CSV table of C-alpha atoms in Angstrom, one decimal:
chain,number,residue,atom,x,y,z
A,216,UNK,CA,3.7,-84.7,25.7
A,217,UNK,CA,7.4,-84.2,24.0
A,218,UNK,CA,8.1,-80.9,22.7
A,219,UNK,CA,7.4,-80.6,18.3
A,220,UNK,CA,9.1,-79.3,16.1
A,221,UNK,CA,7.8,-77.3,13.6
A,222,UNK,CA,9.7,-75.6,10.6
A,223,UNK,CA,7.8,-71.9,8.8
A,224,UNK,CA,9.0,-71.8,5.2
A,225,UNK,CA,9.0,-67.9,4.3
A,226,UNK,CA,10.5,-64.9,6.9
A,227,UNK,CA,7.7,-62.2,5.6
A,228,UNK,CA,4.7,-61.0,7.3
A,229,UNK,CA,2.6,-64.4,7.9
A,230,UNK,CA,5.9,-66.6,8.2
A,231,UNK,CA,7.9,-65.2,11.5
A,232,UNK,CA,4.2,-64.0,12.9
A,233,UNK,CA,3.8,-67.6,12.9
A,234,UNK,CA,7.0,-68.6,14.0
A,235,UNK,CA,6.7,-66.5,17.0
A,236,UNK,CA,2.8,-68.3,17.4
A,237,UNK,CA,4.5,-72.2,17.0
A,238,UNK,CA,7.0,-70.6,19.5
A,239,UNK,CA,4.9,-69.2,21.2
A,240,UNK,CA,3.0,-72.9,22.4
A,241,UNK,CA,6.9,-74.7,23.0
A,242,UNK,CA,7.2,-75.9,20.4
A,243,UNK,CA,10.5,-76.0,19.2
A,244,UNK,CA,10.2,-73.5,16.1
A,245,UNK,CA,13.1,-73.6,12.4
A,246,UNK,CA,12.6,-70.2,9.9
A,247,UNK,CA,13.6,-71.3,7.1
A,248,UNK,CA,13.9,-68.3,4.4
A,249,UNK,CA,15.9,-68.6,1.0
A,250,UNK,CA,17.2,-64.5,1.2
A,251,UNK,CA,20.1,-62.5,3.0
A,252,UNK,CA,17.5,-61.3,5.1
A,253,UNK,CA,13.8,-61.5,6.5
A,254,UNK,CA,10.9,-59.4,4.7
A,255,UNK,CA,12.1,-58.9,2.1
A,256,UNK,CA,8.5,-57.4,0.9
A,257,UNK,CA,7.8,-56.2,4.1
A,258,UNK,CA,10.2,-53.4,3.8
A,259,UNK,CA,9.0,-51.5,0.7
A,260,UNK,CA,5.7,-52.4,0.8
A,261,UNK,CA,3.3,-49.1,1.0
A,262,UNK,CA,6.2,-46.9,-0.7
A,263,UNK,CA,8.3,-47.7,2.4
A,264,UNK,CA,5.8,-46.7,4.9
A,265,UNK,CA,4.3,-50.3,5.9
A,266,UNK,CA,0.3,-50.2,5.6
A,267,UNK,CA,0.2,-52.9,8.7
A,268,UNK,CA,-3.6,-53.3,9.4
A,269,UNK,CA,-6.9,-51.3,9.0
A,270,UNK,CA,-8.6,-49.7,12.4
A,271,UNK,CA,-11.5,-51.6,11.0
A,272,UNK,CA,-14.5,-53.7,12.3
A,273,UNK,CA,-14.3,-57.4,10.9
A,274,UNK,CA,-17.6,-56.8,8.8
A,275,UNK,CA,-16.4,-53.9,7.4
A,276,UNK,CA,-13.0,-55.7,7.2
A,277,UNK,CA,-14.7,-59.0,5.1
A,278,UNK,CA,-16.7,-56.8,2.8
A,279,UNK,CA,-12.9,-55.4,1.3
A,280,UNK,CA,-12.3,-59.7,1.3
A,281,UNK,CA,-13.6,-59.7,-2.6
A,282,UNK,CA,-12.4,-63.6,-2.8
A,283,UNK,CA,-13.4,-65.6,-0.1
A,284,UNK,CA,-14.1,-63.5,2.7
A,285,UNK,CA,-16.2,-66.3,4.5
A,286,UNK,CA,-12.3,-68.1,5.3
A,287,UNK,CA,-11.1,-66.1,7.3
A,288,UNK,CA,-13.6,-65.7,9.5
A,289,UNK,CA,-11.9,-67.7,12.3
A,290,UNK,CA,-8.5,-66.8,11.1
A,291,UNK,CA,-9.7,-62.6,12.0
A,292,UNK,CA,-11.0,-63.3,15.5
A,293,UNK,CA,-8.4,-65.7,16.5
A,294,UNK,CA,-5.4,-62.6,15.4
A,295,UNK,CA,-7.8,-59.4,15.5
A,296,UNK,CA,-7.0,-56.1,13.7
A,297,UNK,CA,-6.3,-54.8,17.0
A,298,UNK,CA,-4.5,-57.8,17.8
A,299,UNK,CA,-2.6,-56.6,15.4
A,300,UNK,CA,-1.6,-52.8,16.2
A,301,UNK,CA,-1.5,-54.1,20.2
A,302,UNK,CA,1.4,-57.1,18.6
A,303,UNK,CA,3.5,-53.4,17.6
A,304,UNK,CA,2.5,-51.1,20.0
A,305,UNK,CA,3.1,-53.2,22.9
A,306,UNK,CA,6.8,-54.1,21.5
A,307,UNK,CA,8.2,-50.5,20.9
A,308,UNK,CA,6.6,-49.9,17.6
A,309,UNK,CA,3.9,-46.7,17.9
A,310,UNK,CA,1.2,-46.8,14.6
A,311,UNK,CA,-0.8,-44.5,13.8
A,312,UNK,CA,-4.5,-44.0,12.1
A,313,UNK,CA,-4.8,-42.4,8.6
A,314,UNK,CA,-6.9,-41.3,5.8
A,315,UNK,CA,-9.6,-44.4,5.2
A,316,UNK,CA,-8.2,-46.2,8.4
A,317,UNK,CA,-4.8,-47.2,6.9
A,318,UNK,CA,-2.7,-47.7,10.2
A,319,UNK,CA,1.4,-47.3,10.0
A,320,UNK,CA,4.3,-46.9,11.8
A,321,UNK,CA,4.1,-43.7,13.6
A,322,UNK,CA,8.1,-43.0,12.5
A,323,UNK,CA,6.6,-43.8,8.9
A,324,UNK,CA,8.9,-47.1,8.4
A,325,UNK,CA,8.6,-50.7,7.5
A,326,UNK,CA,11.9,-51.1,8.6
A,327,UNK,CA,10.8,-50.3,12.1
A,328,UNK,CA,7.8,-53.2,11.7
A,329,UNK,CA,10.4,-55.6,10.1
A,330,UNK,CA,12.7,-54.6,12.9
A,331,UNK,CA,9.9,-56.1,15.6
A,332,UNK,CA,8.4,-59.1,13.9
A,333,UNK,CA,12.6,-60.5,13.8
A,334,UNK,CA,13.6,-59.0,16.7
A,335,UNK,CA,10.7,-61.0,18.7
A,336,UNK,CA,11.3,-64.1,16.6
A,337,UNK,CA,14.7,-64.4,18.1
A,338,UNK,CA,13.4,-63.2,21.6
A,339,UNK,CA,10.9,-66.5,21.2
A,340,UNK,CA,13.2,-68.2,20.9
A,341,UNK,CA,12.7,-69.1,17.1
A,342,UNK,CA,16.5,-70.4,15.2
A,343,UNK,CA,16.6,-68.9,10.7
A,344,UNK,CA,17.9,-71.0,8.5
A,345,UNK,CA,18.9,-68.5,5.6
A,346,UNK,CA,18.7,-71.6,2.7
A,347,UNK,CA,16.1,-72.3,0.0
A,348,UNK,CA,13.2,-75.4,0.4
A,349,UNK,CA,13.2,-78.2,-2.6
A,350,UNK,CA,11.5,-80.0,-1.4
A,351,UNK,CA,8.3,-81.3,1.7
A,352,UNK,CA,8.2,-84.3,2.3
A,353,UNK,CA,5.4,-86.9,3.5
A,354,UNK,CA,4.3,-89.8,4.1
A,355,UNK,CA,1.1,-91.2,4.2
A,356,UNK,CA,-1.0,-87.9,3.6
A,357,UNK,CA,1.6,-87.2,6.9
A,358,UNK,CA,4.4,-85.0,6.9
A,359,UNK,CA,7.7,-86.4,7.5
A,360,UNK,CA,9.5,-82.9,7.4
A,361,UNK,CA,11.6,-81.7,4.5
A,362,UNK,CA,14.8,-81.3,2.0
A,363,UNK,CA,17.1,-78.1,1.1
A,364,UNK,CA,20.9,-78.2,-0.1
A,365,UNK,CA,22.0,-78.9,3.5
A,366,UNK,CA,19.8,-82.1,3.5
A,367,UNK,CA,17.0,-83.7,5.2
A,368,UNK,CA,15.0,-82.6,8.4
A,369,UNK,CA,12.6,-84.8,9.6
A,370,UNK,CA,9.8,-81.9,11.4
A,371,UNK,CA,6.7,-82.6,13.2
A,372,UNK,CA,4.4,-80.0,11.0
A,373,UNK,CA,5.6,-77.2,8.4
A,374,UNK,CA,3.5,-74.2,8.0
A,375,UNK,CA,4.5,-72.9,4.1
A,376,UNK,CA,4.2,-69.0,3.8
A,377,UNK,CA,6.8,-68.6,1.1
A,378,UNK,CA,4.2,-65.8,-0.4
A,379,UNK,CA,3.0,-65.7,-3.9
A,380,UNK,CA,4.4,-64.5,-7.1
A,381,UNK,CA,4.5,-61.0,-7.0
A,382,UNK,CA,7.6,-59.4,-6.4
A,383,UNK,CA,9.9,-61.7,-7.4
A,384,UNK,CA,13.0,-60.0,-6.1
A,385,UNK,CA,12.0,-59.9,-2.2
A,386,UNK,CA,11.9,-64.0,-2.5
A,387,UNK,CA,8.2,-64.0,-3.8
A,388,UNK,CA,8.5,-66.3,-6.9
A,389,UNK,CA,5.9,-68.6,-6.7
A,390,UNK,CA,8.4,-71.3,-4.6
A,391,UNK,CA,5.6,-72.7,-2.6
A,392,UNK,CA,3.2,-73.4,-4.7
A,393,UNK,CA,5.8,-75.7,-6.2
A,394,UNK,CA,5.8,-77.4,-2.8
A,395,UNK,CA,2.8,-77.9,-2.2
A,396,UNK,CA,1.5,-79.6,-5.6
A,397,UNK,CA,4.2,-82.1,-4.0
A,398,UNK,CA,2.1,-83.0,-1.7
A,399,UNK,CA,-1.1,-83.5,-3.4
A,400,UNK,CA,-2.3,-79.9,-3.5
A,401,UNK,CA,-3.8,-78.0,-6.5
A,402,UNK,CA,-3.6,-74.7,-7.1
A,403,UNK,CA,-6.2,-71.6,-9.1
A,404,UNK,CA,-5.3,-69.6,-12.0
A,405,UNK,CA,-2.8,-67.1,-10.9
A,406,UNK,CA,-3.0,-63.2,-12.3
A,407,UNK,CA,-2.1,-60.5,-11.0
A,408,UNK,CA,-4.4,-58.1,-8.3
A,409,UNK,CA,-3.5,-54.7,-6.9
A,410,UNK,CA,-1.1,-53.6,-10.0
A,411,UNK,CA,-0.7,-50.7,-12.6
A,412,UNK,CA,-3.0,-50.6,-15.8
A,413,UNK,CA,-1.8,-50.2,-19.4
A,414,UNK,CA,-3.0,-47.9,-21.4
A,415,UNK,CA,-3.1,-47.7,-25.6
A,416,UNK,CA,-4.3,-44.1,-25.0
A,417,UNK,CA,-1.6,-41.2,-27.0
A,418,UNK,CA,-1.7,-38.5,-23.7
A,419,UNK,CA,-0.7,-41.4,-20.8
A,420,UNK,CA,2.6,-41.2,-22.5
A,421,UNK,CA,1.7,-37.1,-23.4
A,422,UNK,CA,0.7,-36.8,-19.6
A,423,UNK,CA,3.7,-39.3,-18.0
A,424,UNK,CA,5.4,-38.7,-14.3
A,425,UNK,CA,2.3,-36.1,-13.9
A,426,UNK,CA,0.6,-37.0,-10.4
A,427,UNK,CA,-2.3,-36.5,-9.8
A,428,UNK,CA,-4.7,-35.8,-6.3
A,429,UNK,CA,-8.2,-34.8,-4.7
A,430,UNK,CA,-9.1,-36.8,-8.4
A,431,UNK,CA,-12.1,-38.9,-8.6
A,432,UNK,CA,-12.1,-42.0,-10.2
A,433,UNK,CA,-14.6,-44.0,-12.0
A,434,UNK,CA,-13.9,-47.4,-13.8
A,435,UNK,CA,-16.9,-48.0,-16.5
A,436,UNK,CA,-17.9,-51.6,-17.8
A,437,UNK,CA,-18.8,-50.7,-22.6
A,438,UNK,CA,-20.2,-52.7,-22.1
A,439,UNK,CA,-23.0,-52.5,-20.1
A,440,UNK,CA,-22.3,-48.9,-18.5
A,441,UNK,CA,-22.1,-50.5,-15.5
A,442,UNK,CA,-19.6,-48.5,-13.1
A,443,UNK,CA,-17.7,-51.0,-11.3
A,444,UNK,CA,-15.3,-49.5,-9.3
A,445,UNK,CA,-15.1,-45.6,-8.2
A,446,UNK,CA,-13.0,-43.8,-5.3
A,447,UNK,CA,-11.7,-40.6,-4.6
A,448,UNK,CA,-7.7,-39.8,-4.0
A,449,UNK,CA,-4.4,-40.3,-6.1
A,450,UNK,CA,-3.4,-42.1,-8.9
A,451,UNK,CA,0.0,-41.5,-11.9
A,452,UNK,CA,0.0,-41.3,-15.7
A,453,UNK,CA,3.1,-42.9,-16.4
A,454,UNK,CA,4.7,-44.1,-20.5
A,455,UNK,CA,2.4,-47.9,-19.9
A,456,UNK,CA,-0.9,-46.6,-18.5
A,457,UNK,CA,-2.0,-45.6,-15.4
A,458,UNK,CA,-1.1,-45.7,-11.7
A,459,UNK,CA,-0.9,-44.6,-8.1
A,460,UNK,CA,-2.8,-46.2,-5.1
A,461,UNK,CA,-6.9,-45.2,-6.9
A,462,UNK,CA,-5.8,-47.5,-10.0
A,463,UNK,CA,-3.7,-50.2,-8.2
A,464,UNK,CA,-7.2,-50.8,-5.6
A,465,UNK,CA,-9.4,-50.0,-9.4
A,466,UNK,CA,-7.6,-52.7,-10.3
A,467,UNK,CA,-8.6,-55.7,-8.1
A,468,UNK,CA,-12.1,-55.3,-8.7
A,469,UNK,CA,-12.4,-55.0,-13.2
A,470,UNK,CA,-13.0,-58.8,-14.3
A,471,UNK,CA,-11.3,-60.1,-17.7
A,472,UNK,CA,-9.6,-56.7,-19.1
A,473,UNK,CA,-8.4,-56.5,-21.8
A,474,UNK,CA,-7.6,-53.8,-25.0
A,475,UNK,CA,-11.3,-51.3,-24.8
A,476,UNK,CA,-12.6,-53.1,-23.1
A,477,UNK,CA,-12.5,-50.6,-19.8
A,478,UNK,CA,-12.5,-47.2,-18.9
A,479,UNK,CA,-11.2,-44.4,-16.9
A,480,UNK,CA,-13.2,-41.5,-16.8
A,481,UNK,CA,-11.3,-38.6,-13.9
A,482,UNK,CA,-12.9,-35.6,-12.4
A,483,UNK,CA,-9.9,-32.9,-11.7
A,484,UNK,CA,-11.9,-31.2,-10.0
A,485,UNK,CA,-14.8,-32.7,-8.4
A,486,UNK,CA,-15.2,-30.2,-5.5
A,487,UNK,CA,-17.0,-28.4,-8.7
A,488,UNK,CA,-20.2,-28.9,-10.0
A,489,UNK,CA,-20.7,-27.7,-13.8
A,490,UNK,CA,-22.3,-24.8,-13.0
A,491,UNK,CA,-19.5,-23.3,-10.2
A,492,UNK,CA,-16.6,-25.0,-12.8
A,493,UNK,CA,-18.5,-22.7,-15.0
A,494,UNK,CA,-18.2,-19.8,-13.2
A,495,UNK,CA,-14.6,-20.8,-12.5
A,496,UNK,CA,-13.1,-20.4,-15.5
A,497,UNK,CA,-15.0,-17.1,-16.7
A,498,UNK,CA,-13.2,-15.8,-13.3
A,499,UNK,CA,-9.5,-16.4,-14.8
A,500,UNK,CA,-10.8,-15.8,-18.2
A,501,UNK,CA,-11.7,-12.2,-17.0
A,502,UNK,CA,-8.2,-12.1,-15.9
A,503,UNK,CA,-6.6,-13.0,-18.1
A,504,UNK,CA,-9.1,-11.4,-21.4
A,505,UNK,CA,-6.0,-11.1,-23.8
A,506,UNK,CA,-5.0,-13.6,-23.5
A,507,UNK,CA,-5.2,-16.8,-25.5
A,508,UNK,CA,-6.8,-19.9,-24.7
A,509,UNK,CA,-3.9,-22.5,-24.0
A,510,UNK,CA,-2.6,-19.2,-21.8
A,511,UNK,CA,-5.3,-18.7,-19.7
A,512,UNK,CA,-5.2,-22.5,-17.7
A,513,UNK,CA,-2.5,-22.0,-15.6
A,514,UNK,CA,-4.5,-21.7,-12.3
A,515,UNK,CA,-6.9,-24.0,-13.5
A,516,UNK,CA,-4.8,-27.4,-14.2
A,517,UNK,CA,-0.9,-28.6,-14.6
A,518,UNK,CA,1.1,-26.9,-16.7
A,519,UNK,CA,0.9,-30.5,-17.5
A,520,UNK,CA,-2.2,-31.1,-18.4
A,521,UNK,CA,-2.8,-28.3,-19.9
A,522,UNK,CA,-1.8,-28.6,-23.8
A,523,UNK,CA,-4.4,-32.3,-23.5
A,524,UNK,CA,-6.6,-30.0,-22.2
A,525,UNK,CA,-6.7,-27.6,-25.0
A,526,UNK,CA,-6.7,-30.9,-27.4
A,527,UNK,CA,-9.4,-32.6,-25.7
A,528,UNK,CA,-11.5,-29.8,-25.7
A,529,UNK,CA,-11.4,-28.6,-29.3
A,530,UNK,CA,-11.2,-24.4,-29.1
A,531,UNK,CA,-8.0,-22.9,-31.3
A,532,UNK,CA,-5.5,-22.9,-28.6
A,533,UNK,CA,-4.9,-19.9,-30.0
A,534,UNK,CA,-8.2,-18.3,-29.3
A,535,UNK,CA,-7.7,-14.8,-26.8
A,536,UNK,CA,-10.4,-16.0,-24.6
A,537,UNK,CA,-12.3,-13.0,-24.9
A,538,UNK,CA,-13.3,-14.8,-27.5
A,539,UNK,CA,-14.3,-18.5,-26.0
A,540,UNK,CA,-18.1,-19.6,-26.6
A,541,UNK,CA,-20.2,-20.5,-23.6
A,542,UNK,CA,-21.0,-24.0,-26.3
A,543,UNK,CA,-16.7,-24.2,-25.9
A,544,UNK,CA,-16.5,-23.2,-22.5
A,545,UNK,CA,-18.8,-26.0,-21.8
A,546,UNK,CA,-16.7,-27.8,-23.7
A,547,UNK,CA,-14.0,-27.3,-22.1
A,548,UNK,CA,-16.2,-28.1,-18.5
A,549,UNK,CA,-16.8,-32.2,-20.1
A,550,UNK,CA,-13.0,-32.2,-20.1
A,551,UNK,CA,-11.7,-31.3,-17.1
A,552,UNK,CA,-14.7,-33.2,-14.8
A,553,UNK,CA,-14.5,-36.7,-17.5
A,554,UNK,CA,-11.1,-36.9,-19.1
A,555,UNK,CA,-11.6,-40.1,-20.4
A,556,UNK,CA,-8.4,-43.2,-20.5
A,557,UNK,CA,-8.8,-47.0,-22.3
A,558,UNK,CA,-8.1,-49.6,-19.9
A,559,UNK,CA,-6.6,-51.6,-21.7
A,560,UNK,CA,-4.5,-54.5,-19.4
A,561,UNK,CA,-2.8,-54.9,-16.4
A,562,UNK,CA,1.3,-54.8,-16.3
A,563,UNK,CA,3.0,-58.5,-15.4
A,564,UNK,CA,2.4,-60.7,-12.3
A,565,UNK,CA,5.9,-59.6,-10.9
A,566,UNK,CA,4.6,-56.0,-11.1
A,567,UNK,CA,1.7,-56.4,-8.8
A,568,UNK,CA,1.5,-56.0,-5.4
A,569,UNK,CA,-1.2,-59.1,-4.6
A,570,UNK,CA,-1.9,-62.1,-6.3
A,571,UNK,CA,-5.1,-63.3,-7.2
A,572,UNK,CA,-5.6,-66.7,-7.3
A,573,UNK,CA,-3.1,-70.0,-5.4
A,574,UNK,CA,-4.1,-72.8,-3.0
A,575,UNK,CA,-8.7,-73.7,-2.8
A,576,UNK,CA,-9.7,-72.2,0.1
A,577,UNK,CA,-11.6,-76.0,0.0
A,578,UNK,CA,-8.2,-77.7,0.5
A,579,UNK,CA,-7.2,-76.0,4.2
A,580,UNK,CA,-9.3,-76.1,8.0
A,581,UNK,CA,-10.6,-72.6,8.3
A,582,UNK,CA,-10.2,-72.9,12.1
A,583,UNK,CA,-6.8,-74.3,11.9
A,584,UNK,CA,-5.0,-73.7,8.3
A,585,UNK,CA,-3.8,-77.0,8.5
A,586,UNK,CA,-3.8,-78.6,5.1
A,587,UNK,CA,-7.0,-81.2,4.2
A,588,UNK,CA,-4.3,-82.6,1.8
A,589,UNK,CA,-1.5,-84.1,3.9
A,590,UNK,CA,-1.8,-84.0,8.0
A,591,UNK,CA,0.7,-81.6,10.2
A,592,UNK,CA,1.0,-79.1,6.7
A,593,UNK,CA,-0.4,-76.2,7.9
A,594,UNK,CA,-1.0,-72.9,4.7
A,595,UNK,CA,-1.1,-69.5,5.8
A,596,UNK,CA,-0.6,-65.5,3.4
A,597,UNK,CA,-0.5,-64.9,0.0
A,598,UNK,CA,0.0,-68.1,-1.0
A,599,UNK,CA,-3.7,-69.1,0.1
A,600,UNK,CA,-7.0,-68.4,-2.6
A,601,UNK,CA,-7.7,-65.0,-0.5
A,602,UNK,CA,-7.2,-61.0,-1.4
A,603,UNK,CA,-8.1,-57.8,-1.2
A,604,UNK,CA,-8.6,-54.5,-1.7
A,605,UNK,CA,-5.9,-51.3,-1.0
A,606,UNK,CA,-5.5,-50.3,2.9
A,607,UNK,CA,-3.9,-52.8,5.0
A,608,UNK,CA,-6.2,-56.2,4.3
A,609,UNK,CA,-3.7,-57.6,3.0
A,610,UNK,CA,-1.4,-58.0,5.3
A,611,UNK,CA,-3.5,-58.8,8.1
A,612,UNK,CA,-4.7,-61.6,6.2
A,613,UNK,CA,-0.8,-62.9,6.3
A,614,UNK,CA,-0.6,-61.5,9.8
A,615,UNK,CA,-3.7,-63.8,11.2
A,616,UNK,CA,-3.4,-66.3,9.0
A,617,UNK,CA,0.1,-67.2,10.3
A,618,UNK,CA,-0.6,-66.6,14.3
A,619,UNK,CA,-3.2,-69.3,13.6
A,620,UNK,CA,-1.0,-71.8,11.5
A,621,UNK,CA,1.2,-71.1,14.2
A,622,UNK,CA,-0.8,-71.7,17.1
A,623,UNK,CA,-2.5,-74.7,15.5
A,624,UNK,CA,0.9,-76.2,14.5
A,625,UNK,CA,2.2,-76.0,17.8
A,626,UNK,CA,-0.7,-77.1,20.1
């Protein structure tokens, strides 16, 4: 059989994995990346640590995919979370499992993951060309090649792995949507997911820069009182609102956000019930019995949070703590156990970790990742209308769909 010529567009997680698996079939693979280096977005994931995958079962994984989870069944069978871990460890990148079964390189360096993928591409014989693809070439519903500023190039198969709209400075600027539309694909409405939240509450400005750890979060839909998300962990106040791991995860669960609809309820001391917390406050007050109320909370709350808690409690900040009543203490307990912040909108899609929406899964064969619209065209990664929660799931989706696309294109 004549050797197949495969073009992969996009040098991110899905693209490099597609190139590697395409080359493993014996195909001649050319990877097109419009930036000056591959893996730009990978380098900044997980705050530069790179949450590679999640050490969970297939069923646990699918539960973390709110959009079109069943579409991923074949891809995750072909290239599972276990295989992802083995892929990197066998190539000299030791991994570790942290809270929530999140998997990171032992070095805590995303650069090690990028280096592993780029070196494996090179060792597999993949040619990397740093050029922007301007157009897909198709005839009679079948892919024929592509066009770059250098001219036309003929390929038997083309795999598009250009990412979504998030972090455009890394190359994910929506280019892929334009390309696939040229050959007849449609694209669903695009919106941000895993994105910071905008709040109009004045306390966000008062508390900007404050990080909270070991707190619990509940997101409530005020229109029906329903809790849409609960979590325990870390978050941060900013000048525009809220961010941090819990907030990013919560954003994936919030639908049709608008001012006044959703609120964040933060329990600053989730390990203490009301009675125990009141006892803790009484103990602190006893230690500072001659101090003003505002000066007696330093052992209980971060310094930046004290003026806000005092204001919300309604207690006179200059009242001596030995004069604070049981009812006033109950008000303070209420503030600490349920600090409420409005959630009024999302930050722009350019600040999102993941793009919600994309190419409808009904237009792609889940067993091969081949387009149902244009033969010989394959699609993988964030370009697809599939998104997951935080914890390594979205990167695994990229690896799995990319690997399956590369393998299928070469067969």
